[in-house]
Short mmCIF file of C-alpha atoms in Angstrom, two decimals:
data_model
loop_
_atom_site.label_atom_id
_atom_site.label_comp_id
_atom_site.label_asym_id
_atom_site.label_seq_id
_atom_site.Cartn_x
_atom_site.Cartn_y
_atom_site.Cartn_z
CA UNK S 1 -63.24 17.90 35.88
CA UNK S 2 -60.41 15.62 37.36
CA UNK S 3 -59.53 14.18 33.99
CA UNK S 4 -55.95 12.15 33.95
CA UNK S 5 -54.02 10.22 32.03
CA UNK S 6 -52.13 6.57 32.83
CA UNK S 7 -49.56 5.12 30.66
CA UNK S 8 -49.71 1.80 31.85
CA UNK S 9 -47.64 -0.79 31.58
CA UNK S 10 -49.55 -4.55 31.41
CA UNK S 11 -45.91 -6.65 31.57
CA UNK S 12 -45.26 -9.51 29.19
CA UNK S 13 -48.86 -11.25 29.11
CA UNK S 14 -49.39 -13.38 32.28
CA UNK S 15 -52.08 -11.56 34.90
CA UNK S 16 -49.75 -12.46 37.55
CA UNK S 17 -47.33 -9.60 36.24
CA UNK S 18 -49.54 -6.80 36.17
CA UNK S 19 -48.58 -4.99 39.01
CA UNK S 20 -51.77 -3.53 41.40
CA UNK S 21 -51.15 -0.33 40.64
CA UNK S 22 -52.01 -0.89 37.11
CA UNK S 23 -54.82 -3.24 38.07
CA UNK S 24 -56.28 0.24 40.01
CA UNK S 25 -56.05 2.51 37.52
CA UNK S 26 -57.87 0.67 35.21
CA UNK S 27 -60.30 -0.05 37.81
CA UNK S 28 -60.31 3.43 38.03
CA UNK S 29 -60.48 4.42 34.24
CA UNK S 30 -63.13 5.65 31.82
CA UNK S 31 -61.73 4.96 28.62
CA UNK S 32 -58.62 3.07 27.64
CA UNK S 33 -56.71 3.68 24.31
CA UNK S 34 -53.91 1.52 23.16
CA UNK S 35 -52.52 -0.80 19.88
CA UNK S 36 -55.13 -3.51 19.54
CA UNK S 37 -54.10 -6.25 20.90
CA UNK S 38 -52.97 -4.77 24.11
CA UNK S 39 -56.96 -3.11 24.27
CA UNK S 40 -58.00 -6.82 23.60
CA UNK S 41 -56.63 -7.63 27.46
CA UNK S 42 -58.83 -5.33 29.13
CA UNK S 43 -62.19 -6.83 30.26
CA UNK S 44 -65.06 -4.75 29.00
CA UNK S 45 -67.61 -3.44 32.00
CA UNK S 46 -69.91 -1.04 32.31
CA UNK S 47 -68.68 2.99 31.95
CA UNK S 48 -65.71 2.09 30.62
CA UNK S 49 -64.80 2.97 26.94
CA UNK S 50 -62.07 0.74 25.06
CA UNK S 51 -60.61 2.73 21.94
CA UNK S 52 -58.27 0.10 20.30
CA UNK S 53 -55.89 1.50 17.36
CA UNK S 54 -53.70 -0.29 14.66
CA UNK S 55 -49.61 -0.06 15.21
CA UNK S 56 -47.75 3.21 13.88
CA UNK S 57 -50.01 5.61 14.89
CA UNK S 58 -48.58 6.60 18.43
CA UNK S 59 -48.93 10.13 17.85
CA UNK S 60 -52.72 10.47 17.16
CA UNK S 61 -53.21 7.98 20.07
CA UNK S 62 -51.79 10.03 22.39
CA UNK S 63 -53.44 13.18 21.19
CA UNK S 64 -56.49 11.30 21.36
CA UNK S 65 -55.83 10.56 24.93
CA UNK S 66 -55.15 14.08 25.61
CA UNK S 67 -58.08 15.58 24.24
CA UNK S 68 -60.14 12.78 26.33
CA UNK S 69 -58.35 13.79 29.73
CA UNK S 70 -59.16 17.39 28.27
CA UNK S 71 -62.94 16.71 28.32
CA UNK S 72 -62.76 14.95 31.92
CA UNK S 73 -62.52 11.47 31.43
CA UNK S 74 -59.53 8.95 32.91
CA UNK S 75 -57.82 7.59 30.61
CA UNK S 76 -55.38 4.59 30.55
CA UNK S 77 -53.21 4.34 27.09
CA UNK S 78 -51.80 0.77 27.69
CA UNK S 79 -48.79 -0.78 26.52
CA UNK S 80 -47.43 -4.14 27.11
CA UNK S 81 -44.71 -4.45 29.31
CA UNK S 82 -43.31 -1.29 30.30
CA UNK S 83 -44.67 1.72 28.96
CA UNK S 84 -40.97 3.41 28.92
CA UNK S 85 -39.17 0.88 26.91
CA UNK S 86 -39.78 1.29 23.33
CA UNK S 87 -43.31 1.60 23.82
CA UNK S 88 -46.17 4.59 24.32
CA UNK S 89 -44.67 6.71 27.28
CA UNK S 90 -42.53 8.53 24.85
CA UNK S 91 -45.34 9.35 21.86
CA UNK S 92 -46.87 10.44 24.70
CA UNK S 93 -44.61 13.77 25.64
CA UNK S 94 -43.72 13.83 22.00
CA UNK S 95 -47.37 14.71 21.76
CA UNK S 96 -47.10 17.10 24.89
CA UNK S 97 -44.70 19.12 22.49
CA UNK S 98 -46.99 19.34 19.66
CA UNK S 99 -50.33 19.82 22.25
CA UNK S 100 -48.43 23.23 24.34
CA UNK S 101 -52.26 23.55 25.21
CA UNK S 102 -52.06 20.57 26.92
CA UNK S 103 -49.06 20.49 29.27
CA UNK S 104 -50.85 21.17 32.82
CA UNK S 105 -52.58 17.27 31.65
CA UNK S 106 -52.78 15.19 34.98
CA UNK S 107 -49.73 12.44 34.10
CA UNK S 108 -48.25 9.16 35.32
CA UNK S 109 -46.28 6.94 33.86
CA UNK S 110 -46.76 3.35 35.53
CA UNK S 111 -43.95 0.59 35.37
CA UNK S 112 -44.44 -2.70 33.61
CA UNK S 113 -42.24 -5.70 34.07
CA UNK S 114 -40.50 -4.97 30.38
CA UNK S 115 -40.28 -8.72 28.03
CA UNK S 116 -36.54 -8.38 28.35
CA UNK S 117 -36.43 -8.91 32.19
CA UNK S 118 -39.58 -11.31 31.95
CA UNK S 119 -37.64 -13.49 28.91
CA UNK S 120 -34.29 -13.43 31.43
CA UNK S 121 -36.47 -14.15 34.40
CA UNK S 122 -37.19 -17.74 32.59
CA UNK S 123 -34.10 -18.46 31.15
CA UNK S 124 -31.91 -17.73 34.41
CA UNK S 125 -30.14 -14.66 34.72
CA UNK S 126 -28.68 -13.54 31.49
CA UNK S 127 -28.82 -9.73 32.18
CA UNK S 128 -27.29 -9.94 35.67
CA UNK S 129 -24.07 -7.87 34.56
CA UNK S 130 -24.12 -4.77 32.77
CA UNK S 131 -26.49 -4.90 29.54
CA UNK S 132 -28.33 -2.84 26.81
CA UNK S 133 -31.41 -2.66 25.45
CA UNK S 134 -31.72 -1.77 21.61
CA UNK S 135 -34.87 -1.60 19.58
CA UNK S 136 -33.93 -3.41 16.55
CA UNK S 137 -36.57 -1.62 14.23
CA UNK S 138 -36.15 0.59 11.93
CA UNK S 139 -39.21 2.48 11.24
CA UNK S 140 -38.12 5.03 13.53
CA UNK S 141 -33.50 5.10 12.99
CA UNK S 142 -31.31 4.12 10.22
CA UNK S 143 -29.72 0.74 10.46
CA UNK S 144 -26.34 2.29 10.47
CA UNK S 145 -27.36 3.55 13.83
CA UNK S 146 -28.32 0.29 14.88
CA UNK S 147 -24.95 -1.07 13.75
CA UNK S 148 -23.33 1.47 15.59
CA UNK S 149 -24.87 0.78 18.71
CA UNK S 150 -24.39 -3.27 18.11
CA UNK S 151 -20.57 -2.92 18.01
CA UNK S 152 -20.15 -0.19 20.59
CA UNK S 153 -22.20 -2.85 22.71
CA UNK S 154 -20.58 -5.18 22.10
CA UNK S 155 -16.71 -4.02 22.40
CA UNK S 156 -17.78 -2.79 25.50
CA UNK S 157 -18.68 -5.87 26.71
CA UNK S 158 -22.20 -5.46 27.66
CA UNK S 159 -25.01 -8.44 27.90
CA UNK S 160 -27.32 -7.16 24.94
CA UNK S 161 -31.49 -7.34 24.33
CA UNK S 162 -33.28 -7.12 21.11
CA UNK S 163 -36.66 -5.33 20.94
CA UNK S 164 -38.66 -5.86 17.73
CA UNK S 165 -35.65 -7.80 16.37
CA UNK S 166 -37.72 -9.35 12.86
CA UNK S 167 -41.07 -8.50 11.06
CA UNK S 168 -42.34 -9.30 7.92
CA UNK S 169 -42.05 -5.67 6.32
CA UNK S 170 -37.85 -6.20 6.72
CA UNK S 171 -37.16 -10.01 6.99
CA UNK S 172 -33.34 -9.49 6.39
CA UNK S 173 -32.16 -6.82 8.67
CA UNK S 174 -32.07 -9.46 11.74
CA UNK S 175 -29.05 -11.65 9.54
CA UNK S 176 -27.21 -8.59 9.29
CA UNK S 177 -27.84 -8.37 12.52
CA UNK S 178 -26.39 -11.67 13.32
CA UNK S 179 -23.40 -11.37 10.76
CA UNK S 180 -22.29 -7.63 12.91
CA UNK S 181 -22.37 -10.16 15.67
CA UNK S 182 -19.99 -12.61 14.42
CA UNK S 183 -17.58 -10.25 13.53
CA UNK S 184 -17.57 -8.67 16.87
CA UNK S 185 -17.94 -12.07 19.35
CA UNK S 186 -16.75 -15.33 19.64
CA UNK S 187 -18.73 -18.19 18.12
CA UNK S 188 -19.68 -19.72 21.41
CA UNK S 189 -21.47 -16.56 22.69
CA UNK S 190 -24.90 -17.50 24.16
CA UNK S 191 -28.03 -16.13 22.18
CA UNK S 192 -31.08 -16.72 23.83
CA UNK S 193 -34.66 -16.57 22.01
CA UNK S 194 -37.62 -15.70 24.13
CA UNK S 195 -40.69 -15.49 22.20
CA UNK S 196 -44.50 -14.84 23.81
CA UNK S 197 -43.01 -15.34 27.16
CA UNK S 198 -45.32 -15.90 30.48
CA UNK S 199 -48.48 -16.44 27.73
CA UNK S 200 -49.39 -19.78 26.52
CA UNK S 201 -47.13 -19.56 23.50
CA UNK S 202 -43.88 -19.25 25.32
CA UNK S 203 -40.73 -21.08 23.67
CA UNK S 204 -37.16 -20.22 25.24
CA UNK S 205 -34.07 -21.48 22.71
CA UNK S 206 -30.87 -20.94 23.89
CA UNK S 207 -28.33 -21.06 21.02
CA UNK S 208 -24.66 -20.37 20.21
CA UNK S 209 -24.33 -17.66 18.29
CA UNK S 210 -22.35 -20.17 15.99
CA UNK S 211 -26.06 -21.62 15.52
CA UNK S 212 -27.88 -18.68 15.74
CA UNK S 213 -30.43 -18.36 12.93
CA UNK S 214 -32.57 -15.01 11.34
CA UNK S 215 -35.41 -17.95 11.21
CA UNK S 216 -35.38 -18.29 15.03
CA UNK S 217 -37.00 -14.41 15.55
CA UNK S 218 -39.87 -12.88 14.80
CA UNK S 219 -41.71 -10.21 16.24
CA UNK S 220 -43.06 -11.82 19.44
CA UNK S 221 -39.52 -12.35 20.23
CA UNK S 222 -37.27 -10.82 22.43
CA UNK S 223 -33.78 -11.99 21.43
CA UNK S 224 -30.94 -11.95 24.40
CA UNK S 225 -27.26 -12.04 23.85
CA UNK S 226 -25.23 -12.87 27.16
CA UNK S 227 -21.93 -11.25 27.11
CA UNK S 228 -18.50 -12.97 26.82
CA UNK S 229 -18.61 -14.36 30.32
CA UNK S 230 -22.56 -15.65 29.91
CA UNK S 231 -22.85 -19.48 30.59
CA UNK S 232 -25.12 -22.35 31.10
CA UNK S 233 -25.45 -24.40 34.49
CA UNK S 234 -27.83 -26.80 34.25
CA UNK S 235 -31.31 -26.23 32.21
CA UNK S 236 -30.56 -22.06 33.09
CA UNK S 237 -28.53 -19.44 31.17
CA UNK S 238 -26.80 -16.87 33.42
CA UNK S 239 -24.38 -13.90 33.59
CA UNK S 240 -22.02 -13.78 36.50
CA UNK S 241 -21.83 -10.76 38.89
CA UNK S 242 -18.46 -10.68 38.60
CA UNK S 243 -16.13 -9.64 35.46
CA UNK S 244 -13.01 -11.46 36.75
CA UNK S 245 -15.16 -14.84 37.40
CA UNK F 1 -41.28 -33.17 50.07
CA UNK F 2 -41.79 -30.34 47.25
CA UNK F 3 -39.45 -27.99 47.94
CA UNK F 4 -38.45 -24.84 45.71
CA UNK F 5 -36.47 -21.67 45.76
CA UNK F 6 -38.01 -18.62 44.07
CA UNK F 7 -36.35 -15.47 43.50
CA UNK F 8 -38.30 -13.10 43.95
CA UNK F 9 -38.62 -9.14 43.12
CA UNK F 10 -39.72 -6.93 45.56
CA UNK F 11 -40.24 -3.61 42.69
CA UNK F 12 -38.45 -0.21 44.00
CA UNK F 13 -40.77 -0.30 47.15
CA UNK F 14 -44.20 0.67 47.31
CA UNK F 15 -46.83 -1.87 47.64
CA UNK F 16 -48.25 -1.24 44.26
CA UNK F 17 -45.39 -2.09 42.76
CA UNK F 18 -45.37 -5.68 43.69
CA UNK F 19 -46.59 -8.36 41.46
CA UNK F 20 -49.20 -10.32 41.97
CA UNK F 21 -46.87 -13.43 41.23
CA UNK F 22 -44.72 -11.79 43.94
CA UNK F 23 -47.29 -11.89 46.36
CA UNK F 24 -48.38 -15.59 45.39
CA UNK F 25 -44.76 -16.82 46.04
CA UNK F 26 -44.65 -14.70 49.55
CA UNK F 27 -47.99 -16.62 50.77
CA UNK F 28 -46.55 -20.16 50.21
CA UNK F 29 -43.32 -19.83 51.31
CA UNK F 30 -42.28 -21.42 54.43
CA UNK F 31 -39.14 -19.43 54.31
CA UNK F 32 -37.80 -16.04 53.26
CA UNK F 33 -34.05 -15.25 52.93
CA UNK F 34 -31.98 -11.98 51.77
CA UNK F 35 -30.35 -8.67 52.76
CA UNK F 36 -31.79 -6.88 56.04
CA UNK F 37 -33.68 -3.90 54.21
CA UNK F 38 -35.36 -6.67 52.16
CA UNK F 39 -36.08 -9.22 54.55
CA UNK F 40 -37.85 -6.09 56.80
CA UNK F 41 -40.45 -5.62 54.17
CA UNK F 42 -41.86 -8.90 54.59
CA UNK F 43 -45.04 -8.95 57.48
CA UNK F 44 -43.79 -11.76 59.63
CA UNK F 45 -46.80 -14.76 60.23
CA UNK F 46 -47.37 -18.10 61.37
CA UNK F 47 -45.27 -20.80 59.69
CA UNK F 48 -42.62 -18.07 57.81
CA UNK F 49 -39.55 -18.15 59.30
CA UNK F 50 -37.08 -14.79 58.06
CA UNK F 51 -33.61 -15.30 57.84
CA UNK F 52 -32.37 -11.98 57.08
CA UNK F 53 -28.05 -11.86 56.46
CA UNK F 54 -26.23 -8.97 55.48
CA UNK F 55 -24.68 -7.24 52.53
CA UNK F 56 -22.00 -9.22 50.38
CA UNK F 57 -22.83 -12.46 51.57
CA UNK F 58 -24.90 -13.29 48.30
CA UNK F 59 -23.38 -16.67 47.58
CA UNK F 60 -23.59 -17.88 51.51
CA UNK F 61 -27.19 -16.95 51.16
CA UNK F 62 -27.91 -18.63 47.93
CA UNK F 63 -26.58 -21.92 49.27
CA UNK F 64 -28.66 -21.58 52.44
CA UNK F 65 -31.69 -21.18 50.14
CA UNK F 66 -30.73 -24.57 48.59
CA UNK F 67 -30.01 -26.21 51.66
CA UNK F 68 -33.67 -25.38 53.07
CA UNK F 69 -35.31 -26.09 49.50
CA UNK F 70 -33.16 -29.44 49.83
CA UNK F 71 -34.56 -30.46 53.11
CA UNK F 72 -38.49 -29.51 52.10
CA UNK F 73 -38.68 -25.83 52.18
CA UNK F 74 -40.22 -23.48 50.15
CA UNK F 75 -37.99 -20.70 50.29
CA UNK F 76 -38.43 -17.06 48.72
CA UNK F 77 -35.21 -15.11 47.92
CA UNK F 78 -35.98 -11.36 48.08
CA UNK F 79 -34.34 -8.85 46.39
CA UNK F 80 -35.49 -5.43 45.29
CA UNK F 81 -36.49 -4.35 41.89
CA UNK F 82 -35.63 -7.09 40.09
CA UNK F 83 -34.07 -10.22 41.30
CA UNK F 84 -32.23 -10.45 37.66
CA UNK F 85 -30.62 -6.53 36.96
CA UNK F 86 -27.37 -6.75 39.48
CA UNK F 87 -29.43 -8.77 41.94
CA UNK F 88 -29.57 -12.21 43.83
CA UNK F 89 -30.28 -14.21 40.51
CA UNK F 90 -27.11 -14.46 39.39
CA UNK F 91 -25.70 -14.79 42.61
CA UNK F 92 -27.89 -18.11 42.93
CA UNK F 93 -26.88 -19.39 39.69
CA UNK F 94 -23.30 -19.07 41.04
CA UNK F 95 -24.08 -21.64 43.79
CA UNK F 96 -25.72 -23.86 41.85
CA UNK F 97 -22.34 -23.93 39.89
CA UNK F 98 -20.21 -24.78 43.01
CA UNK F 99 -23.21 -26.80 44.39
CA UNK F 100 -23.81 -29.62 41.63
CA UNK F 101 -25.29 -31.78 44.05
CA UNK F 102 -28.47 -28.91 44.12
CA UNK F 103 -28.70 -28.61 40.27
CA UNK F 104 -31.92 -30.37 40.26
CA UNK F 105 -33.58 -27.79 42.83
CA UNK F 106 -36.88 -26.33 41.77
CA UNK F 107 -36.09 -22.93 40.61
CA UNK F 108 -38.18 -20.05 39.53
CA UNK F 109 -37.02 -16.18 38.80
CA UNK F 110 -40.00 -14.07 39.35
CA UNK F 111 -39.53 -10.83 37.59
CA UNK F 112 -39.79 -7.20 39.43
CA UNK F 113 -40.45 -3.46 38.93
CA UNK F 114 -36.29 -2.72 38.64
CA UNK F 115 -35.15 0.76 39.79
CA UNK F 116 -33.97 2.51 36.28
CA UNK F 117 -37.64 2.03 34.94
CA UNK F 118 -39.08 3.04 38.15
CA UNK F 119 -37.30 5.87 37.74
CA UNK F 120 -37.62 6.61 34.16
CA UNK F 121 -41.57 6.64 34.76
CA UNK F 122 -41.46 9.14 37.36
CA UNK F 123 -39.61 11.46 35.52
CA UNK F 124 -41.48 10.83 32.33
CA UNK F 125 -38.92 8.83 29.73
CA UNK F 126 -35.83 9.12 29.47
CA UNK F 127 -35.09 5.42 28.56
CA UNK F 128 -37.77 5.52 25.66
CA UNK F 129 -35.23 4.96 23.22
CA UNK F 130 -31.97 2.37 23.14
CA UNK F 131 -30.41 2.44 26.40
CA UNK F 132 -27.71 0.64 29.15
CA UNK F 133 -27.51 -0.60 32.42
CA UNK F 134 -24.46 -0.29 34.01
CA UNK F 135 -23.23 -1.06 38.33
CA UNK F 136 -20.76 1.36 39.02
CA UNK F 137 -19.69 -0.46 42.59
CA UNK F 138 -16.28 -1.89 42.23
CA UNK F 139 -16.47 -4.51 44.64
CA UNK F 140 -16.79 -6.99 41.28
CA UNK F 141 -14.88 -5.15 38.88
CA UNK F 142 -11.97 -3.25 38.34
CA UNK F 143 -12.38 0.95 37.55
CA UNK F 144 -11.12 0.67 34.32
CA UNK F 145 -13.78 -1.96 33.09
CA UNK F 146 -16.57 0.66 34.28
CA UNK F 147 -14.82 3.34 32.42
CA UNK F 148 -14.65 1.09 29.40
CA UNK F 149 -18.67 0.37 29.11
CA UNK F 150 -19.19 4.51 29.93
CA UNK F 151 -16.88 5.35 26.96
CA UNK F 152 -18.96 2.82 24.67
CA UNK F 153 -22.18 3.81 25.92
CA UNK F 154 -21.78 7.13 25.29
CA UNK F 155 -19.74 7.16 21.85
CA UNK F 156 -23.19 4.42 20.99
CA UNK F 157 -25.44 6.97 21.64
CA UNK F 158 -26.85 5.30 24.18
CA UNK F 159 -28.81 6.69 27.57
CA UNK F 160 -27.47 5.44 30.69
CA UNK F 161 -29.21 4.27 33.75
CA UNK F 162 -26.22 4.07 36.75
CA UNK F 163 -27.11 1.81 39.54
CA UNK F 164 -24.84 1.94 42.90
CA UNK F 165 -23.16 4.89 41.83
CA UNK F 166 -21.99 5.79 45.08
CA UNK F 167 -20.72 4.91 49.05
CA UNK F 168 -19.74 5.73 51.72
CA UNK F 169 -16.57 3.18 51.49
CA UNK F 170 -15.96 4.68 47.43
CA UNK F 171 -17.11 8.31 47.36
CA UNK F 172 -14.56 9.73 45.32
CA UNK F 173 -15.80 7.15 42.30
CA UNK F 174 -18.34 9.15 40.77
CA UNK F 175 -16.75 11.97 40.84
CA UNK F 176 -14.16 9.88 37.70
CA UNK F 177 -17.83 9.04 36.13
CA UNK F 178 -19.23 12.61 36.03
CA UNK F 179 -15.48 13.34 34.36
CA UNK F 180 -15.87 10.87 32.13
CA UNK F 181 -19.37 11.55 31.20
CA UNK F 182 -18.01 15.10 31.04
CA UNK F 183 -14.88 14.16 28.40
CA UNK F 184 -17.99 11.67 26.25
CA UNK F 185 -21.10 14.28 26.27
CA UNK F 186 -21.88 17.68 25.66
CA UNK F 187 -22.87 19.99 29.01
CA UNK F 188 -26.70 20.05 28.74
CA UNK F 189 -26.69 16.48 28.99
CA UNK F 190 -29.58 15.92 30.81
CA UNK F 191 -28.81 13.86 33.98
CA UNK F 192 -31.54 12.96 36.74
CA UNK F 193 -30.87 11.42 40.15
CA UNK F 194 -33.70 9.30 41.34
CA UNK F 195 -33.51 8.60 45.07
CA UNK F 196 -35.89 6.07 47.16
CA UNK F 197 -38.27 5.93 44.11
CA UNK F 198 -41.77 4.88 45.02
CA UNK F 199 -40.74 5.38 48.86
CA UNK F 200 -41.87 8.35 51.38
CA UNK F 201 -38.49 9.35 51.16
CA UNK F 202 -38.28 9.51 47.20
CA UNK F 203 -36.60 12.94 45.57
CA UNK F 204 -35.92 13.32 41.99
CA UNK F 205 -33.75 16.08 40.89
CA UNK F 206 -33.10 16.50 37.05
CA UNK F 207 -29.63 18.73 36.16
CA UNK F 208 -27.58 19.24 33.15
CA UNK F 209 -24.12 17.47 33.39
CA UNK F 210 -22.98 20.81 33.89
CA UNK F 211 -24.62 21.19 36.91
CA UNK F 212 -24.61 17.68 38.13
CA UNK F 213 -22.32 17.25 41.58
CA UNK F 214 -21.27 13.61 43.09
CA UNK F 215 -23.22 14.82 46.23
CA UNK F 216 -26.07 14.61 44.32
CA UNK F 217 -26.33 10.64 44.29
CA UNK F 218 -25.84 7.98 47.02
CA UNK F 219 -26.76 4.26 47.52
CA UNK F 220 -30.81 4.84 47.00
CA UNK F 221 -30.23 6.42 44.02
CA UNK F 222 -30.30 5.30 40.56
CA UNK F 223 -28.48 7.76 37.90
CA UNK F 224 -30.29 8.37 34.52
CA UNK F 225 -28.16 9.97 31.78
CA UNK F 226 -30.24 10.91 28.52
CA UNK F 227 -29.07 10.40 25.34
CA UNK F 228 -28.40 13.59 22.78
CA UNK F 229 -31.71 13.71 22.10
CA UNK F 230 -33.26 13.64 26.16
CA UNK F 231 -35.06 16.95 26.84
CA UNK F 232 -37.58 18.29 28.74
CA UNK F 233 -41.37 18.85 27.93
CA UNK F 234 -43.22 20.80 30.83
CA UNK F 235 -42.12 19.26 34.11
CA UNK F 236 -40.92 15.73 32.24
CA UNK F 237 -37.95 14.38 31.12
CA UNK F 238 -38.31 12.13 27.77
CA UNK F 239 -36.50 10.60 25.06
CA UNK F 240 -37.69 10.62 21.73
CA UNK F 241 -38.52 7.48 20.08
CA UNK F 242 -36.96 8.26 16.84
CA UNK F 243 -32.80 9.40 16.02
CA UNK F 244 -33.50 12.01 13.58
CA UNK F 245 -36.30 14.03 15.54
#
């Protein structure tokens, strides 16, 4: 039937950072399956099927998606930004391993810009030394892992991003987030807040971590934290390439 | 006069991998500077003058960009992947530093497709859960700062993406990393070298760190090291979303 599957990847918001590869496959596709609000960015036409899902339901998505493929359609399963950073490429093969009868699936992952690189994109260059990515909720590990993975980040000396770093369901984790912080870096340490970036509700605040506040986060955020050697030159925020510099 | 510089990512290096943004930026310009292989990708056309300069001479190319932008230009610096992940961003922002007289240039970072994720999605996910970044060339840091970040990474429990593991002029380098890796990680660590991703000359090869030999990266190739929880599901490679599964 020359079903398939696409786990694409529609960037940060802007149309100008969907890549044409994505553009093609959903050009291409018969039915597109994804969180809401990511299914809300796809223009309806003709023949093509949008199947839009609430949050925290990954796994039947991708089932879903596997049983359509399955039945000969072309599906698309969109995430925004990129679909392998904290987003649907893994509940994808995590479904694979449940679904055995559904290995030999037609499969490609396509690359998003990710909001991390976006959110440094417009602030300068904050992630242009060694960094980490860490998905700050924690539906999915304990926050002793996530404190574990803050301090190891930071005594290592790695740039740092913040996926998910504040909803409404756990308002408090992100100040013990911020107080792990302060005990491991200096007060002068450069957080930068990028919410909604490239979409019309884009702020950029770029704060010491000495005035770094839970408030300034929520869940359209992506929160950046430059490493020891991270520093403003005019309006832009940037790492240096070099350690010794 | 209305000139601008605009860094610019080029993605891994297929054409479908290029933003839209990308593109936009490429049509306007009057001028497009950066490293040989780069510069080559660009079709040449009336009115676009390529100035293409060679390897470490990021910070003579940066100021050239501001020069031209200074005198009118509209000048496009390429890079590939992404102009902020251990690309010409931050080398820009380091001229602006030494070049005050500049800071009021019109600047723009335009995002890009970087390697690790490139990677990641042809091999299925092996970043899908908290991950690092790291450069292993030395020319800007000592050894014993890129030992320091493995050590962290991998006591964090975090997957690893390596760029410039390895050259001609340093090839005894990751052979220290794979004994590193070796002292930090169990042997079925899953490691998978990604080489020329999205090119005609792109090879992925997916080992346990066991099995995994310094011949088995170069300069084209980006270095993926799973976390404890990285395994395969049919011909893929993924990382579960959650700690405990």
């Amino acid at each position: 039937m020359g079903g398939w599957v696409a786990v694409a990847g529609l960037g940060p918001g802007a149309e100008g950072l969907v890549t044409p590869e994505v553009t093609a496959a959903l050009d291409q596709a018969t039915d597109v399956v994804g969180y809401i609000p990511y299914v809300a960015r796809i223009a309806p036409r003709a023949g093509l099927t949008l199947h839009a899902s609430d949050n925290r339901v990954e796994l039947d998505r991708a089932q879903h998606a596997l049983d359509l493929a399955a039945a000969g359609a072309r599906v698309v399963i969109v995430s925004s930004g990129d679909p392998g950073v904290f987003a649907m490429a893994s509940a994808l093969f995590e479904a694979l391993e449940v679904r055995r009868d559904r290995q030999d699936t037609d499969i490609r992952i396509l690359p998003g810009i990710t909001a991390m690189l976006a959110a440094a994109a417009r602030a300068g260059a904050p992630l242009g030394h060694d960094f980490c990515a860490i998905n700050l909720s924690d539906n999915l590990k304990p926050f002793a892992e996530v404190e574990r993975r803050l301090r190891h980040a930071a005594q290592g000396g790695f740039a740092m991003a913040f996926y998910n770093p504040r909803s409404a369901s756990r308002p408090h984790q992100f100040v013990e987030v911020l107080r792990i912080l302060r005990e491991e870096c200096e007060p002068g340490r450069l957080v930068l807040f990028a919410r909604a970036v490239s979409t019309p509700d884009e702020t950029l605040t770029c704060v010491t971590l000495a005035e770094a506040e839970a408030e300034m986060a929520d869940m359209r955020t992506v929160v950046i934290v430059g490493n020891q050697a991270t520093r403003r030159v005019g309006r832009w925020v940037y790492t240096p390439r070099s350690v010794s510099a």
